[in-house]
Each structure stands twice: as C-alpha cells, then as structure tokens.
C-alpha cells in the first residue's frame, strides 16, 4: 500500500515475534505480554511504527495490570490510542494507522456490555478497521510520512492503516483457530 518501507518494517516485527515465541513461552498475564511485545517492537521493529506500537502497547498494558475481563480490553485499546495521539501528534482523519485503530476501538466498546461474546465483537472491529483503512485512500494526509507527499500522488490506502487492519485480522484468525 506504500513504498514498501512499512511492509518491510512490519515483516521485521513479525519475524522478531516469531523468533521470540519459538525461543520462550510468552508471558501468560496480558499486561506482561503487552509490555514484553512493546519492548520487542521498540528494539526490533524500527522506524516510527516501532515507536508508535511500543507506545500503544505500553499504555494498553496499564489497564490490564489488575484485571483482564472484556471491558478492560476495551479500556486497554483506548489507553493505547490515547498514548499514540498524545505522543505521535496524529488524530483520526489524518490518514494514519490511527484511522484503523480508532474504528476498531469504536467496535470494541461493545465489550463493555454485559454478556458480550468476544468473537462477533472482534469480527466487527476487524471489519471496521479494514473499512477505515480503505477509506484513507481518499483522505488528505495530516500527519505521518504521507503528509510530505502531494495528495495527487497518494492513490493507495495508508500503509500504516492497512497494516493495523492486517494485524487485527491475524489476531482474530489466531483466536478462531
């Protein structure tokens, strides 16, 4: 969806995660898992994406320190997004990964309702993220690397938004299997 840099960065992250999981079992506690992933991505992923994912995961881990029920996962998503916005300076509508993340977060708010079934909510979140990623195709870039490029040259969806949707889709597929 871009010049290839975002894809290479995400491939590097996926390889690092694969090697990490093969070398040792990941932490079972959600907060420790997200914190460990943040450290790994900060070290191995590189680029602004690595920093932003690291910020997101570090902040998302905080609500999960004492609880890990479904409503707390929605809170974790919101905490991660808030950290990315605070430190990264972007907002939804800026044609960045936040467009996909925020769309998914809106759908994940359903986790706060009693008796919610995880997989249908997560499916809706992934579909929302994918639709939001596609919608970035027609946005003017307000932040990120795309903001330095003429909007006439931006004919693909934002690579970061596409990558976030792909990561969320992979999580969903992993949970289903």
PDB file of C-alpha atoms in Angstrom:
ATOM      1  CA  UNK A   1       0.000   0.000   0.000  1.00  0.00           C
ATOM      2  CA  UNK A   2       3.037   2.298   0.010  1.00  0.00           C
ATOM      3  CA  UNK A   3       6.700   2.493  -0.910  1.00  0.00           C
ATOM      4  CA  UNK A   4       7.488  -0.851   0.743  1.00  0.00           C
ATOM      5  CA  UNK A   5       9.098   0.560   3.870  1.00  0.00           C
ATOM      6  CA  UNK A   6       6.026  -0.040   6.040  1.00  0.00           C
ATOM      7  CA  UNK A   7       5.786  -3.612   4.797  1.00  0.00           C
ATOM      8  CA  UNK A   8       9.458  -4.276   5.498  1.00  0.00           C
ATOM      9  CA  UNK A   9       9.104  -2.795   8.967  1.00  0.00           C
ATOM     10  CA  UNK A  10       6.097  -4.972   9.751  1.00  0.00           C
ATOM     11  CA  UNK A  11       7.792  -8.059   8.296  1.00  0.00           C
ATOM     12  CA  UNK A  12      10.762  -7.380  10.599  1.00  0.00           C
ATOM     13  CA  UNK A  13       8.368  -7.162  13.538  1.00  0.00           C
ATOM     14  CA  UNK A  14       6.586 -10.388  12.572  1.00  0.00           C
ATOM     15  CA  UNK A  15       9.908 -12.222  12.263  1.00  0.00           C
ATOM     16  CA  UNK A  16      11.051 -10.918  15.660  1.00  0.00           C
ATOM     17  CA  UNK A  17       7.788 -12.031  17.279  1.00  0.00           C
ATOM     18  CA  UNK A  18       8.027 -15.454  15.631  1.00  0.00           C
ATOM     19  CA  UNK A  19      11.593 -15.932  16.906  1.00  0.00           C
ATOM     20  CA  UNK A  20      10.637 -14.692  20.374  1.00  0.00           C
ATOM     21  CA  UNK A  21       7.712 -17.121  20.651  1.00  0.00           C
ATOM     22  CA  UNK A  22       9.863 -20.021  19.473  1.00  0.00           C
ATOM     23  CA  UNK A  23      12.624 -19.201  21.973  1.00  0.00           C
ATOM     24  CA  UNK A  24      10.444 -18.987  25.090  1.00  0.00           C
ATOM     25  CA  UNK A  25       6.796 -19.105  26.013  1.00  0.00           C
ATOM     26  CA  UNK A  26       5.321 -15.611  26.044  1.00  0.00           C
ATOM     27  CA  UNK A  27       4.020 -14.274  29.358  1.00  0.00           C
ATOM     28  CA  UNK A  28       0.531 -15.546  30.177  1.00  0.00           C
ATOM     29  CA  UNK A  29      -0.578 -12.390  32.009  1.00  0.00           C
ATOM     30  CA  UNK A  30      -1.986  -9.874  29.496  1.00  0.00           C
ATOM     31  CA  UNK A  31      -0.207  -6.811  30.917  1.00  0.00           C
ATOM     32  CA  UNK A  32       3.160  -8.581  30.906  1.00  0.00           C
ATOM     33  CA  UNK A  33       2.536  -9.903  27.394  1.00  0.00           C
ATOM     34  CA  UNK A  34       1.772  -6.445  26.015  1.00  0.00           C
ATOM     35  CA  UNK A  35       4.751  -4.924  27.849  1.00  0.00           C
ATOM     36  CA  UNK A  36       7.077  -7.614  26.506  1.00  0.00           C
ATOM     37  CA  UNK A  37       5.742  -7.084  22.976  1.00  0.00           C
ATOM     38  CA  UNK A  38       6.268  -3.335  23.368  1.00  0.00           C
ATOM     39  CA  UNK A  39       9.901  -3.874  24.354  1.00  0.00           C
ATOM     40  CA  UNK A  40      10.422  -6.312  21.499  1.00  0.00           C
ATOM     41  CA  UNK A  41       8.929  -3.981  18.886  1.00  0.00           C
ATOM     42  CA  UNK A  42      10.836  -0.976  20.190  1.00  0.00           C
ATOM     43  CA  UNK A  43      14.051  -2.967  19.873  1.00  0.00           C
ATOM     44  CA  UNK A  44      13.467  -4.934  16.661  1.00  0.00           C
ATOM     45  CA  UNK A  45      10.829  -3.223  14.522  1.00  0.00           C
ATOM     46  CA  UNK A  46      12.473   0.122  14.000  1.00  0.00           C
ATOM     47  CA  UNK A  47      11.093   3.249  12.445  1.00  0.00           C
ATOM     48  CA  UNK A  48       8.295   5.420  13.687  1.00  0.00           C
ATOM     49  CA  UNK A  49       5.946   2.416  13.522  1.00  0.00           C
ATOM     50  CA  UNK A  50       8.043   0.562  16.101  1.00  0.00           C
ATOM     51  CA  UNK A  51       7.938   3.550  18.434  1.00  0.00           C
ATOM     52  CA  UNK A  52       4.196   4.047  17.970  1.00  0.00           C
ATOM     53  CA  UNK A  53       3.388   0.364  18.511  1.00  0.00           C
ATOM     54  CA  UNK A  54       5.663   0.410  21.564  1.00  0.00           C
ATOM     55  CA  UNK A  55       3.817   3.428  22.977  1.00  0.00           C
ATOM     56  CA  UNK A  56       0.464   1.838  22.191  1.00  0.00           C
ATOM     57  CA  UNK A  57       1.278  -1.500  23.836  1.00  0.00           C
ATOM     58  CA  UNK A  58       2.927   0.068  26.895  1.00  0.00           C
ATOM     59  CA  UNK A  59      -0.132   2.231  27.538  1.00  0.00           C
ATOM     60  CA  UNK A  60      -2.558  -0.604  26.730  1.00  0.00           C
ATOM     61  CA  UNK A  61      -0.852  -2.809  29.317  1.00  0.00           C
ATOM     62  CA  UNK A  62      -1.675  -0.446  32.175  1.00  0.00           C
ATOM     63  CA  UNK A  63      -5.436  -1.117  32.497  1.00  0.00           C
ATOM     64  CA  UNK A  64      -4.685  -4.854  32.301  1.00  0.00           C
ATOM     65  CA  UNK A  65      -2.387  -4.897  35.341  1.00  0.00           C
ATOM     66  CA  UNK A  66      -5.149  -5.858  37.765  1.00  0.00           C
ATOM     67  CA  UNK A  67      -7.971  -7.075  35.511  1.00  0.00           C
ATOM     68  CA  UNK A  68      -8.272  -8.730  32.126  1.00  0.00           C
ATOM     69  CA  UNK A  69     -12.006  -9.051  31.575  1.00  0.00           C
ATOM     70  CA  UNK A  70     -13.506  -7.991  28.244  1.00  0.00           C
ATOM     71  CA  UNK A  71     -14.427  -4.422  29.292  1.00  0.00           C
ATOM     72  CA  UNK A  72     -10.840  -3.882  30.445  1.00  0.00           C
ATOM     73  CA  UNK A  73      -9.567  -4.909  26.998  1.00  0.00           C
ATOM     74  CA  UNK A  74     -11.710  -2.106  25.527  1.00  0.00           C
ATOM     75  CA  UNK A  75     -10.147   0.247  28.086  1.00  0.00           C
ATOM     76  CA  UNK A  76      -6.697  -1.011  27.077  1.00  0.00           C
ATOM     77  CA  UNK A  77      -7.380  -0.199  23.422  1.00  0.00           C
ATOM     78  CA  UNK A  78      -8.493   3.308  24.360  1.00  0.00           C
ATOM     79  CA  UNK A  79      -5.403   3.828  26.551  1.00  0.00           C
ATOM     80  CA  UNK A  80      -3.119   2.741  23.731  1.00  0.00           C
ATOM     81  CA  UNK A  81      -4.782   5.053  21.239  1.00  0.00           C
ATOM     82  CA  UNK A  82      -4.648   7.977  23.658  1.00  0.00           C
ATOM     83  CA  UNK A  83      -0.891   7.460  24.103  1.00  0.00           C
ATOM     84  CA  UNK A  84      -0.333   7.313  20.342  1.00  0.00           C
ATOM     85  CA  UNK A  85      -2.300  10.520  19.855  1.00  0.00           C
ATOM     86  CA  UNK A  86      -0.529  12.308  22.700  1.00  0.00           C
ATOM     87  CA  UNK A  87       2.998  11.395  21.655  1.00  0.00           C
ATOM     88  CA  UNK A  88       2.565  10.965  17.904  1.00  0.00           C
ATOM     89  CA  UNK A  89       0.507  14.073  17.257  1.00  0.00           C
ATOM     90  CA  UNK A  90      -1.912  12.456  14.805  1.00  0.00           C
ATOM     91  CA  UNK A  91      -5.676  12.118  15.085  1.00  0.00           C
ATOM     92  CA  UNK A  92      -8.349  10.109  13.295  1.00  0.00           C
ATOM     93  CA  UNK A  93      -8.809  11.539   9.815  1.00  0.00           C
ATOM     94  CA  UNK A  94      -5.096  12.310   9.380  1.00  0.00           C
ATOM     95  CA  UNK A  95      -4.599   9.257   7.119  1.00  0.00           C
ATOM     96  CA  UNK A  96      -2.558   7.196   9.565  1.00  0.00           C
ATOM     97  CA  UNK A  97      -2.734   3.923  11.468  1.00  0.00           C
ATOM     98  CA  UNK A  98      -4.967   5.727  13.951  1.00  0.00           C
ATOM     99  CA  UNK A  99      -7.813   5.655  11.443  1.00  0.00           C
ATOM    100  CA  UNK A 100      -7.924   1.851  11.609  1.00  0.00           C
ATOM    101  CA  UNK A 101      -7.211   1.690  15.335  1.00  0.00           C
ATOM    102  CA  UNK A 102      -9.941   4.163  16.238  1.00  0.00           C
ATOM    103  CA  UNK A 103     -12.501   2.414  14.037  1.00  0.00           C
ATOM    104  CA  UNK A 104     -11.660  -0.891  15.714  1.00  0.00           C
ATOM    105  CA  UNK A 105     -11.811   0.710  19.162  1.00  0.00           C
ATOM    106  CA  UNK A 106     -15.321   2.017  18.489  1.00  0.00           C
ATOM    107  CA  UNK A 107     -16.473  -1.513  17.731  1.00  0.00           C
ATOM    108  CA  UNK A 108     -14.609  -2.890  20.752  1.00  0.00           C
ATOM    109  CA  UNK A 109     -16.612  -0.587  23.043  1.00  0.00           C
ATOM    110  CA  UNK A 110     -19.323  -3.271  22.759  1.00  0.00           C
ATOM    111  CA  UNK A 111     -17.108  -5.377  25.048  1.00  0.00           C
ATOM    112  CA  UNK A 112     -18.288  -3.142  27.883  1.00  0.00           C
ATOM    113  CA  UNK A 113     -21.821  -4.551  27.598  1.00  0.00           C
ATOM    114  CA  UNK A 114     -22.588  -7.472  29.952  1.00  0.00           C
ATOM    115  CA  UNK A 115     -22.749 -10.874  28.316  1.00  0.00           C
ATOM    116  CA  UNK A 116     -20.924  -9.816  25.173  1.00  0.00           C
ATOM    117  CA  UNK A 117     -19.474 -12.599  23.025  1.00  0.00           C
ATOM    118  CA  UNK A 118     -15.857 -11.800  22.076  1.00  0.00           C
ATOM    119  CA  UNK A 119     -15.575 -13.216  18.550  1.00  0.00           C
ATOM    120  CA  UNK A 120     -18.530 -11.341  16.971  1.00  0.00           C
ATOM    121  CA  UNK A 121     -17.322  -8.077  18.531  1.00  0.00           C
ATOM    122  CA  UNK A 122     -13.757  -8.693  17.408  1.00  0.00           C
ATOM    123  CA  UNK A 123     -15.012  -9.587  13.921  1.00  0.00           C
ATOM    124  CA  UNK A 124     -16.885  -6.274  13.764  1.00  0.00           C
ATOM    125  CA  UNK A 125     -13.763  -4.455  14.997  1.00  0.00           C
ATOM    126  CA  UNK A 126     -11.616  -6.028  12.276  1.00  0.00           C
ATOM    127  CA  UNK A 127     -14.171  -5.221   9.582  1.00  0.00           C
ATOM    128  CA  UNK A 128     -14.344  -1.632  10.850  1.00  0.00           C
ATOM    129  CA  UNK A 129     -10.546  -1.356  10.792  1.00  0.00           C
ATOM    130  CA  UNK A 130     -10.414  -2.730   7.240  1.00  0.00           C
ATOM    131  CA  UNK A 131     -13.092  -0.296   6.053  1.00  0.00           C
ATOM    132  CA  UNK A 132     -11.307   2.600   7.758  1.00  0.00           C
ATOM    133  CA  UNK A 133      -8.018   1.588   6.131  1.00  0.00           C
ATOM    134  CA  UNK A 134      -9.678   1.589   2.717  1.00  0.00           C
ATOM    135  CA  UNK A 135     -11.257   4.983   3.459  1.00  0.00           C
ATOM    136  CA  UNK A 136      -7.793   6.504   3.942  1.00  0.00           C
ATOM    137  CA  UNK A 137      -7.354   6.164   0.161  1.00  0.00           C
ATOM    138  CA  UNK A 138      -9.453   9.322  -0.241  1.00  0.00           C
ATOM    139  CA  UNK A 139      -8.058  11.327   2.691  1.00  0.00           C
ATOM    140  CA  UNK A 140      -5.668  14.234   2.717  1.00  0.00           C
ATOM    141  CA  UNK A 141      -2.668  13.274   4.856  1.00  0.00           C
ATOM    142  CA  UNK A 142      -2.469  15.373   8.009  1.00  0.00           C
ATOM    143  CA  UNK A 143       0.378  13.507   9.710  1.00  0.00           C
ATOM    144  CA  UNK A 144       2.970  10.815   9.112  1.00  0.00           C
ATOM    145  CA  UNK A 145       5.169  10.256   6.084  1.00  0.00           C
ATOM    146  CA  UNK A 146       2.287  10.718   3.664  1.00  0.00           C
ATOM    147  CA  UNK A 147       1.892  14.337   4.788  1.00  0.00           C
ATOM    148  CA  UNK A 148       5.137  15.133   2.936  1.00  0.00           C
ATOM    149  CA  UNK A 149       3.792  13.799  -0.360  1.00  0.00           C
ATOM    150  CA  UNK A 150       1.438  15.544  -2.767  1.00  0.00           C
ATOM    151  CA  UNK A 151      -2.099  14.273  -2.283  1.00  0.00           C
ATOM    152  CA  UNK A 152      -2.297  13.737  -6.055  1.00  0.00           C
ATOM    153  CA  UNK A 153       0.351  11.019  -5.630  1.00  0.00           C
ATOM    154  CA  UNK A 154      -1.492   9.281  -2.773  1.00  0.00           C
ATOM    155  CA  UNK A 155      -3.662   6.792  -4.600  1.00  0.00           C
ATOM    156  CA  UNK A 156      -3.382   3.810  -2.259  1.00  0.00           C
ATOM    157  CA  UNK A 157      -4.771   3.448   1.272  1.00  0.00           C
ATOM    158  CA  UNK A 158      -2.403   4.486   4.048  1.00  0.00           C
ATOM    159  CA  UNK A 159       0.115   1.666   4.604  1.00  0.00           C
ATOM    160  CA  UNK A 160       0.021   2.009   8.404  1.00  0.00           C
ATOM    161  CA  UNK A 161      -3.767   1.788   8.441  1.00  0.00           C
ATOM    162  CA  UNK A 162      -3.648  -1.267   6.178  1.00  0.00           C
ATOM    163  CA  UNK A 163      -1.013  -2.860   8.423  1.00  0.00           C
ATOM    164  CA  UNK A 164      -3.085  -2.289  11.575  1.00  0.00           C
ATOM    165  CA  UNK A 165      -6.107  -3.900   9.921  1.00  0.00           C
ATOM    166  CA  UNK A 166      -3.937  -6.859   8.872  1.00  0.00           C
ATOM    167  CA  UNK A 167      -2.570  -7.268  12.411  1.00  0.00           C
ATOM    168  CA  UNK A 168      -6.086  -7.200  13.845  1.00  0.00           C
ATOM    169  CA  UNK A 169      -7.247  -9.714  11.225  1.00  0.00           C
ATOM    170  CA  UNK A 170      -4.344 -12.018  12.202  1.00  0.00           C
ATOM    171  CA  UNK A 171      -5.298 -11.767  15.891  1.00  0.00           C
ATOM    172  CA  UNK A 172      -8.899 -12.655  15.031  1.00  0.00           C
ATOM    173  CA  UNK A 173      -7.825 -15.624  12.920  1.00  0.00           C
ATOM    174  CA  UNK A 174      -5.498 -16.784  15.701  1.00  0.00           C
ATOM    175  CA  UNK A 175      -8.315 -16.657  18.226  1.00  0.00           C
ATOM    176  CA  UNK A 176     -10.622 -18.549  15.886  1.00  0.00           C
ATOM    177  CA  UNK A 177      -8.130 -21.389  15.428  1.00  0.00           C
TER     178      UNK A 177
END
